[in-house]
Amino acid sequence: MCAHVLVAEDDEMQAELIRRSLLAEGHTATVVHDGAAALDAARRLRPDLVVLDLMLPVIDGFGVCRVLRAKGPDTSDIAVLMLTARSEEDDVLLGLELGADDYMTKPYSPRELMARIRTVLRRSGRTVGVRDDPVVRAGGIVVDPARHEVRCDGLPVECTPAEFQILLAMAGEPERVFTRRQLLECTRGIDRASTERAVDVHIMNLRKKIEADPRRPVRLLTVFGVGYKLSGGRP
């Protein structure tokens, strides 16, 4: 069963290694590199699991875990696996007391990490296959993370990984206006070379796939001076 995993790791090489291992296991992955971005992504995307480095900039892993567990049903049921070079017993106990589901210390093998992730997901019941309704809907758009499928008015839509993550985020919160930077965060770990302007290209390509007339969009709308939103109603 696949899951959506948020990787919060400031070491880009480690983050890329985890991302590739997750994709090889059939999971989807979003990568961020600081604690503030981790909290923002967790609230927007509601992943099944956060692989949370302890020594994050801006807000450390302890702070991120504390906020996730304090935010009620929106984030409190997200599984958390702490990943850190710190192995002192007090740190381990504090992480678990804050609500972490498991704790791994560096160095580690990717194979061991994937095994621990499978265990945490199984134990928490947060794999996509056991959710009541993993499918996200907005108007005539249906995004199925379990099958990695998109349908528009019942017809299949082929999306690149970056387009899929952008559409998944927007369909999860129809009518919400996303900035380019927020949409770029959805693609982190998929195309690390992307810039905010690349988001415009992804939006243009998505319009070609889900709009009857891409030049006059009625689903994927521009909010001038801010960003983009996905309409929640049928055109």
XYZ file of N, CA and C in Angstrom, residues 27-215:
567
model
N 5.577 4.879 -2.833
C 5.001 6.003 -2.119
C 5.144 7.281 -2.947
N 4.416 8.320 -2.568
C 4.661 9.659 -3.074
C 5.371 10.441 -1.982
N 6.171 11.421 -2.376
C 6.997 12.130 -1.398
C 7.005 13.621 -1.679
N 6.943 14.405 -0.622
C 7.142 15.847 -0.681
C 8.328 16.164 0.217
N 9.259 16.983 -0.260
C 10.470 17.286 0.488
C 10.509 18.763 0.853
N 10.799 19.052 2.114
C 11.040 20.420 2.572
C 12.335 20.416 3.384
N 12.883 21.629 3.606
C 14.207 21.691 4.224
C 14.268 22.528 5.495
N 13.136 22.971 6.013
C 13.142 23.653 7.305
C 11.827 23.398 8.023
N 11.802 23.706 9.326
C 10.645 23.365 10.139
C 9.393 24.139 9.791
N 9.545 25.412 9.432
C 8.370 26.208 9.071
C 7.717 25.648 7.811
N 8.531 25.280 6.821
C 7.994 24.690 5.592
C 7.341 23.341 5.876
N 7.889 22.606 6.845
C 7.309 21.302 7.208
C 5.909 21.485 7.780
N 5.735 22.459 8.654
C 4.416 22.701 9.237
C 3.418 23.163 8.183
N 3.862 24.041 7.294
C 2.978 24.522 6.235
C 2.543 23.367 5.338
N 3.499 22.520 4.937
C 3.170 21.393 4.062
C 2.274 20.386 4.767
N 2.516 20.146 6.053
C 1.690 19.199 6.807
C 0.241 19.678 6.884
N 0.039 20.968 7.102
C -1.322 21.507 7.191
C -2.025 21.469 5.843
N -1.289 21.763 4.764
C -1.907 21.821 3.434
C -2.139 20.446 2.834
N -1.153 19.564 2.986
C -1.164 18.298 2.260
C -1.647 17.122 3.088
N -1.642 17.261 4.413
C -2.038 16.195 5.332
C -1.436 14.849 4.915
N -0.116 14.746 4.950
C 0.524 13.489 4.557
C 0.197 12.372 5.538
N 0.499 11.148 5.136
C 0.302 10.005 6.021
C 1.396 9.918 7.077
N 2.592 10.371 6.716
C 3.745 10.255 7.604
C 4.688 11.417 7.361
N 5.304 11.906 8.435
C 6.392 12.882 8.332
C 7.675 12.214 8.795
N 8.674 12.164 7.909
C 10.026 11.767 8.306
C 10.712 13.062 8.707
N 10.953 13.227 9.992
C 11.258 14.533 10.576
C 12.670 14.570 11.149
N 13.559 15.304 10.482
C 14.902 15.496 11.010
C 14.829 16.386 12.245
N 15.608 16.045 13.251
C 15.557 16.805 14.500
C 16.206 18.173 14.370
N 17.323 18.251 13.640
C 18.106 19.482 13.584
C 17.724 20.343 12.385
N 16.453 20.686 12.267
C 15.988 21.531 11.177
C 16.226 23.003 11.492
N 16.509 23.823 10.480
C 16.566 25.274 10.713
C 15.167 25.853 10.889
N 15.107 27.078 11.361
C 13.889 27.870 11.609
C 13.115 27.307 12.804
N 12.594 26.108 12.688
C 11.938 25.407 13.802
C 12.507 24.002 13.830
N 13.022 23.572 14.982
C 13.628 22.240 15.011
C 12.561 21.151 15.040
N 13.008 19.891 14.919
C 12.071 18.783 14.841
C 11.187 18.645 16.060
N 11.736 18.931 17.241
C 10.925 18.886 18.449
C 9.773 19.891 18.345
N 10.095 21.109 17.887
C 9.065 22.137 17.756
C 8.018 21.771 16.732
N 8.443 21.191 15.625
C 7.495 20.774 14.591
C 6.557 19.708 15.143
N 7.115 18.714 15.822
C 6.293 17.636 16.373
C 5.315 18.176 17.408
N 5.775 19.097 18.230
C 4.912 19.678 19.265
C 3.718 20.384 18.638
N 3.957 21.160 17.572
C 2.873 21.893 16.910
C 1.927 20.929 16.199
N 2.468 19.930 15.522
C 1.610 18.964 14.829
C 0.641 18.304 15.796
N 1.142 17.908 16.938
C 0.302 17.200 17.904
C -0.675 18.128 18.610
N -0.427 19.437 18.583
C -1.298 20.382 19.282
C -2.385 20.961 18.397
N -2.362 20.662 17.082
C -3.257 21.320 16.139
C -4.568 20.588 15.900
N -4.877 19.605 16.717
C -6.159 18.928 16.585
C -6.187 17.954 15.433
N -7.370 17.596 14.955
C -7.510 16.525 13.960
C -6.864 16.823 12.625
N -6.586 18.090 12.300
C -5.972 18.418 11.019
C -4.581 17.813 10.879
N -3.823 17.755 11.980
C -2.453 17.234 11.890
C -2.102 16.249 12.991
N -2.919 16.161 14.032
C -2.509 15.367 15.193
C -2.441 13.878 14.912
N -3.120 13.419 13.843
C -3.093 11.979 13.551
C -2.071 11.611 12.482
N -1.261 12.581 12.049
C -0.195 12.290 11.094
C 0.921 11.536 11.818
N 1.338 10.414 11.261
C 2.424 9.645 11.877
C 3.738 10.410 11.746
N 4.594 10.292 12.755
C 5.873 10.999 12.775
C 6.997 10.021 13.086
N 7.995 9.993 12.215
C 9.209 9.224 12.464
C 10.370 10.209 12.539
N 10.946 10.374 13.730
C 12.057 11.304 13.904
C 13.350 10.662 13.426
N 14.157 11.468 12.736
C 15.399 10.996 12.135
C 16.496 11.989 12.488
N 17.516 11.534 13.224
C 18.500 12.481 13.733
C 19.822 11.813 14.048
N 20.856 12.631 14.118
C 22.169 12.141 14.531
C 22.293 12.107 16.048
N 21.335 12.679 16.745
C 21.393 12.732 18.201
C 20.752 11.465 18.778
N 21.496 10.767 19.618
C 20.999 9.492 20.144
C 20.932 9.457 21.663
N 21.141 10.619 22.313
C 21.059 10.639 23.760
C 19.671 10.207 24.230
N 19.642 9.485 25.330
C 18.377 8.942 25.813
C 17.357 10.033 26.076
N 17.789 11.178 26.613
C 16.842 12.255 26.907
C 16.168 12.757 25.638
N 16.927 12.829 24.532
C 16.341 13.274 23.267
C 15.324 12.271 22.754
N 15.664 10.997 22.851
C 14.745 9.948 22.426
C 13.447 10.028 23.225
N 13.567 10.145 24.528
C 12.381 10.190 25.376
C 11.545 11.433 25.099
N 12.218 12.583 24.894
C 11.471 13.813 24.615
C 10.708 13.682 23.310
N 11.359 13.133 22.275
C 10.675 12.954 21.001
C 9.449 12.081 21.128
N 9.567 10.985 21.868
C 8.429 10.086 22.055
C 7.351 10.730 22.915
N 7.760 11.482 23.923
C 6.782 12.170 24.767
C 5.999 13.219 23.982
N 6.641 13.837 23.001
C 5.960 14.829 22.174
C 5.006 14.197 21.167
N 5.087 12.882 21.027
C 4.136 12.193 20.160
C 4.729 11.546 18.939
N 6.066 11.508 18.828
C 6.680 10.802 17.700
C 6.327 9.318 17.775
N 6.075 8.709 16.619
C 5.712 7.296 16.582
C 6.938 6.390 16.600
N 8.060 6.910 16.127
C 9.292 6.122 16.131
C 10.465 7.081 16.027
N 11.671 6.566 16.221
C 12.858 7.395 16.328
C 14.030 6.605 15.766
N 14.688 7.139 14.719
C 15.868 6.499 14.151
C 17.060 7.434 14.234
N 18.228 6.867 14.460
C 19.438 7.671 14.525
C 20.304 7.422 13.299
N 21.035 8.460 12.913
C 21.971 8.371 11.800
C 23.307 7.848 12.325
N 24.073 7.120 11.502
C 23.754 6.696 10.127
C 22.777 5.539 10.107
N 22.088 5.400 9.000
C 21.099 4.343 8.843
C 21.182 3.825 7.414
N 20.639 2.676 7.165
C 20.561 2.158 5.802
C 19.189 2.496 5.237
N 19.089 2.855 3.951
C 17.783 3.124 3.353
C 16.821 1.955 3.524
N 17.346 0.740 3.447
C 16.490 -0.445 3.592
C 15.871 -0.494 4.984
N 16.674 -0.191 6.019
C 16.136 -0.187 7.377
C 15.101 0.915 7.547
N 15.381 2.095 6.972
C 14.437 3.202 7.086
C 13.107 2.845 6.448
N 13.132 2.226 5.256
C 11.884 1.855 4.591
C 11.111 0.824 5.414
N 11.842 -0.090 6.050
C 11.185 -1.086 6.895
C 10.510 -0.424 8.082
N 11.185 0.551 8.678
C 10.588 1.256 9.814
C 9.384 2.079 9.382
N 9.463 2.672 8.194
C 8.333 3.445 7.676
C 7.130 2.536 7.461
N 7.354 1.362 6.882
C 6.248 0.418 6.691
C 5.609 0.044 8.027
N 6.442 -0.171 9.038
C 5.929 -0.552 10.357
C 5.097 0.565 10.963
N 5.604 1.800 10.892
C 4.880 2.938 11.464
C 3.552 3.143 10.748
N 3.552 3.060 9.423
C 2.313 3.246 8.668
C 1.300 2.152 8.977
N 1.776 0.933 9.052
C 0.871 -0.174 9.369
C 0.291 -0.019 10.773
N 1.137 0.369 11.708
C 0.698 0.504 13.088
C -0.286 1.655 13.264
N -0.065 2.728 12.510
C -0.911 3.909 12.656
C -2.166 3.847 11.805
N -2.208 2.892 10.856
C -3.361 2.808 9.961
C -3.435 3.948 8.984
N -2.274 4.587 8.700
C -2.271 5.761 7.830
C -1.856 5.465 6.396
N -1.779 4.199 6.004
C -1.544 3.925 4.590
C -2.771 4.327 3.798
N -2.540 4.744 2.574
C -3.645 5.248 1.754
C -4.747 4.221 1.614
N -4.388 2.960 1.524
C -5.373 1.926 1.264
C -6.376 1.720 2.371
N -6.082 2.209 3.605
C -7.024 1.989 4.689
C -7.769 3.261 5.081
N -7.549 4.345 4.386
C -8.333 5.536 4.674
C -9.777 5.326 4.225
N -10.709 6.062 4.868
C -12.106 5.947 4.485
C -12.321 6.444 3.056
N -11.680 7.555 2.697
C -11.847 8.112 1.368
C -10.571 8.834 0.965
N -9.650 8.129 0.339
C -8.402 8.770 -0.039
C -8.529 9.680 -1.248
N -9.653 9.603 -1.950
C -9.819 10.354 -3.190
C -10.183 11.803 -2.873
N -9.539 12.737 -3.599
C -9.803 14.162 -3.428
C -10.609 14.636 -4.622
N -11.683 15.406 -4.354
C -12.571 15.863 -5.430
C -12.766 17.370 -5.363
N -12.804 17.988 -6.524
C -13.115 19.420 -6.615
C -13.857 19.624 -7.931
N -15.169 19.837 -7.855
C -15.953 19.958 -9.070
C -15.884 18.667 -9.861
N -15.497 18.751 -11.104
C -15.374 17.560 -11.945
C -13.997 16.929 -11.907
N -13.098 17.443 -11.048
C -11.737 16.917 -10.942
C -11.686 15.887 -9.814
N -11.141 14.711 -10.096
C -10.961 13.660 -9.100
C -9.487 13.262 -9.091
N -8.854 13.360 -7.915
C -7.442 12.993 -7.766
C -7.366 11.827 -6.791
N -6.812 10.727 -7.248
C -6.723 9.503 -6.449
C -5.257 9.231 -6.111
N -4.802 9.587 -4.905
C -3.392 9.372 -4.547
C -3.004 7.903 -4.520
N -3.936 7.015 -4.138
C -3.611 5.594 -4.034
C -3.227 5.027 -5.390
N -3.945 5.418 -6.423
C -3.677 4.911 -7.775
C -2.851 5.878 -8.611
N -2.579 7.048 -8.032
C -1.861 8.103 -8.746
C -2.558 8.410 -10.065
N -3.877 8.621 -9.968
C -4.698 8.872 -11.140
C -5.450 10.185 -11.000
N -5.687 10.830 -12.136
C -6.500 12.049 -12.197
C -7.577 11.837 -13.253
N -8.798 12.250 -12.918
C -9.880 12.222 -13.889
C -10.546 13.593 -13.938
N -10.937 13.976 -15.120
C -11.647 15.239 -15.321
C -12.952 14.935 -16.040
N -14.065 15.178 -15.378
C -15.383 14.842 -15.922
C -15.445 13.388 -16.356
N -14.800 12.524 -15.577
C -14.846 11.094 -15.821
C -13.789 10.561 -16.768
N -13.034 11.447 -17.402
C -12.020 11.019 -18.365
C -10.640 11.059 -17.729
N -9.780 10.072 -18.022
C -8.441 10.057 -17.423
C -7.584 11.200 -17.949
N -6.755 11.728 -17.067
C -5.837 12.817 -17.406
C -4.426 12.377 -17.045
N -3.527 12.425 -18.015
C -2.135 12.077 -17.768
C -1.400 13.299 -17.226
N -0.810 13.157 -16.027
C -0.095 14.264 -15.395
C 1.341 13.865 -15.092
N 2.236 14.833 -15.194
C 3.598 14.609 -14.716
C 3.563 14.560 -13.187
N 4.624 14.041 -12.538
C 4.635 14.025 -11.067
C 4.431 15.404 -10.450
N 5.058 16.436 -11.018
C 4.900 17.787 -10.465
C 3.467 18.280 -10.638
N 2.880 18.053 -11.814
C 1.493 18.462 -12.045
C 0.554 17.733 -11.097
N 0.816 16.460 -10.872
C -0.037 15.679 -9.974
C -0.011 16.257 -8.568
N 1.175 16.575 -8.055
C 1.281 17.097 -6.694
C 0.616 18.470 -6.567
N 0.760 19.298 -7.588
C 0.103 20.606 -7.569
C -1.417 20.441 -7.567
N -1.921 19.582 -8.436
C -3.366 19.382 -8.526
C -3.906 18.727 -7.258
N -3.153 17.807 -6.665
C -3.576 17.172 -5.417
C -3.730 18.202 -4.307
N -2.757 19.106 -4.190
C -2.823 20.146 -3.155
C -4.011 21.076 -3.385
N -4.220 21.507 -4.628
C -5.282 22.467 -4.920
C -6.661 21.826 -4.819
N -6.792 20.569 -5.248
C -8.085 19.889 -5.154
C -8.448 19.609 -3.699
N -7.430 19.475 -2.852
C -7.695 19.252 -1.430
C -8.269 20.473 -0.745
N -8.039 21.651 -1.317
C -8.574 22.895 -0.752
C -9.111 23.771 -1.877
N -10.224 23.367 -2.497
C -10.779 24.165 -3.593
C -11.147 25.569 -3.131
N -10.957 26.502 -4.017
C -11.213 27.932 -3.807
C -10.119 28.615 -2.991
N -9.200 27.857 -2.410
C -8.085 28.494 -1.719
C -7.099 29.033 -2.744
N -6.588 30.232 -2.501
C -5.593 30.826 -3.390
C -4.203 30.410 -2.913
N -3.463 29.752 -3.800
C -2.095 29.326 -3.513
C -1.120 30.272 -4.211
N -0.093 30.694 -3.498
C 0.964 31.468 -4.140
C 1.854 30.531 -4.957
N 2.657 31.116 -5.835
C 3.602 30.298 -6.601
C 4.565 29.570 -5.669
N 5.014 30.251 -4.632
C 5.957 29.620 -3.709
C 5.321 28.414 -3.023
N 4.061 28.522 -2.628
C 3.384 27.394 -1.981
C 3.235 26.224 -2.949
N 2.902 26.513 -4.204
C 2.770 25.442 -5.188
C 4.130 24.843 -5.531
N 5.170 25.665 -5.504
C 6.507 25.144 -5.745
C 6.899 24.146 -4.667
N 6.514 24.411 -3.416
C 6.821 23.490 -2.328
C 6.193 22.118 -2.559
N 5.065 22.096 -3.266
C 4.407 20.812 -3.554
C 5.269 19.932 -4.451
N 6.151 20.560 -5.243
C 6.956 19.802 -6.198
C 8.365 19.551 -5.692
N 8.700 20.000 -4.486
C 10.045 19.779 -3.955
C 10.333 18.285 -3.893
N 11.517 17.916 -4.313
C 11.881 16.514 -4.344
C 11.546 15.860 -5.665
N 10.698 16.505 -6.484
C 10.385 15.988 -7.814
C 11.292 16.670 -8.832
N 11.330 17.974 -8.805
C 12.206 18.725 -9.698
C 12.915 19.775 -8.863
N 14.087 19.434 -8.373
C 14.796 20.311 -7.449
C 15.275 21.586 -8.129
N 15.330 21.606 -9.474
C 15.805 22.778 -10.192
C 14.680 23.767 -10.475
N 13.459 23.455 -10.076
C 12.321 24.315 -10.388
C 12.443 25.666 -9.694
N 11.869 26.669 -10.339
C 11.741 27.994 -9.752
C 10.264 28.341 -9.704
N 9.947 29.470 -9.070
C 8.542 29.870 -8.989
C 7.947 30.069 -10.380
N 8.753 30.521 -11.327
C 8.231 30.711 -12.675
C 7.875 29.374 -13.331
N 8.541 28.301 -12.898
C 8.207 26.985 -13.451
C 6.776 26.593 -13.099
N 6.263 27.130 -11.979
C 4.881 26.840 -11.591
C 3.925 27.323 -12.679
N 4.227 28.480 -13.287
C 3.369 28.992 -14.364
C 3.293 28.004 -15.521
N 4.411 27.340 -15.811
C 4.434 26.358 -16.891
C 3.579 25.150 -16.522
N 3.695 24.690 -15.266
C 2.874 23.562 -14.823
C 1.383 23.913 -14.909
N 1.034 25.123 -14.499
C -0.364 25.560 -14.552
C -0.844 25.612 -16.003
N -0.019 26.164 -16.885
C -0.379 26.240 -18.309
C -0.628 24.843 -18.873
N 0.253 23.899 -18.518
C 0.096 22.533 -19.023
C -1.139 21.849 -18.441
N -1.421 22.101 -17.162
C -2.624 21.534 -16.554
C -3.880 22.083 -17.209
N -3.873 23.370 -17.542
C -5.043 23.953 -18.202
C -5.310 23.282 -19.547
N -4.251 22.923 -20.245
C -4.428 22.236 -21.526
C -5.112 20.882 -21.341
N -4.973 20.318 -20.148
C -5.487 18.971 -19.889
C -6.874 18.966 -19.248
N -7.234 20.036 -18.503
C -8.499 20.000 -17.760
C -9.485 21.094 -18.168
N -9.063 22.017 -19.032
C -9.950 23.100 -19.457
C -10.463 22.842 -20.877
N -11.728 23.169 -21.114
C -12.271 23.071 -22.473
C -11.569 24.073 -23.384
N -11.295 25.271 -22.857
C -10.562 26.303 -23.584
C -9.474 26.832 -22.656
N -8.244 26.368 -22.806
C -7.171 26.794 -21.886
C -6.944 28.297 -21.864
N -7.336 28.994 -22.944
C -7.155 30.453 -22.975
C -8.211 31.176 -22.146
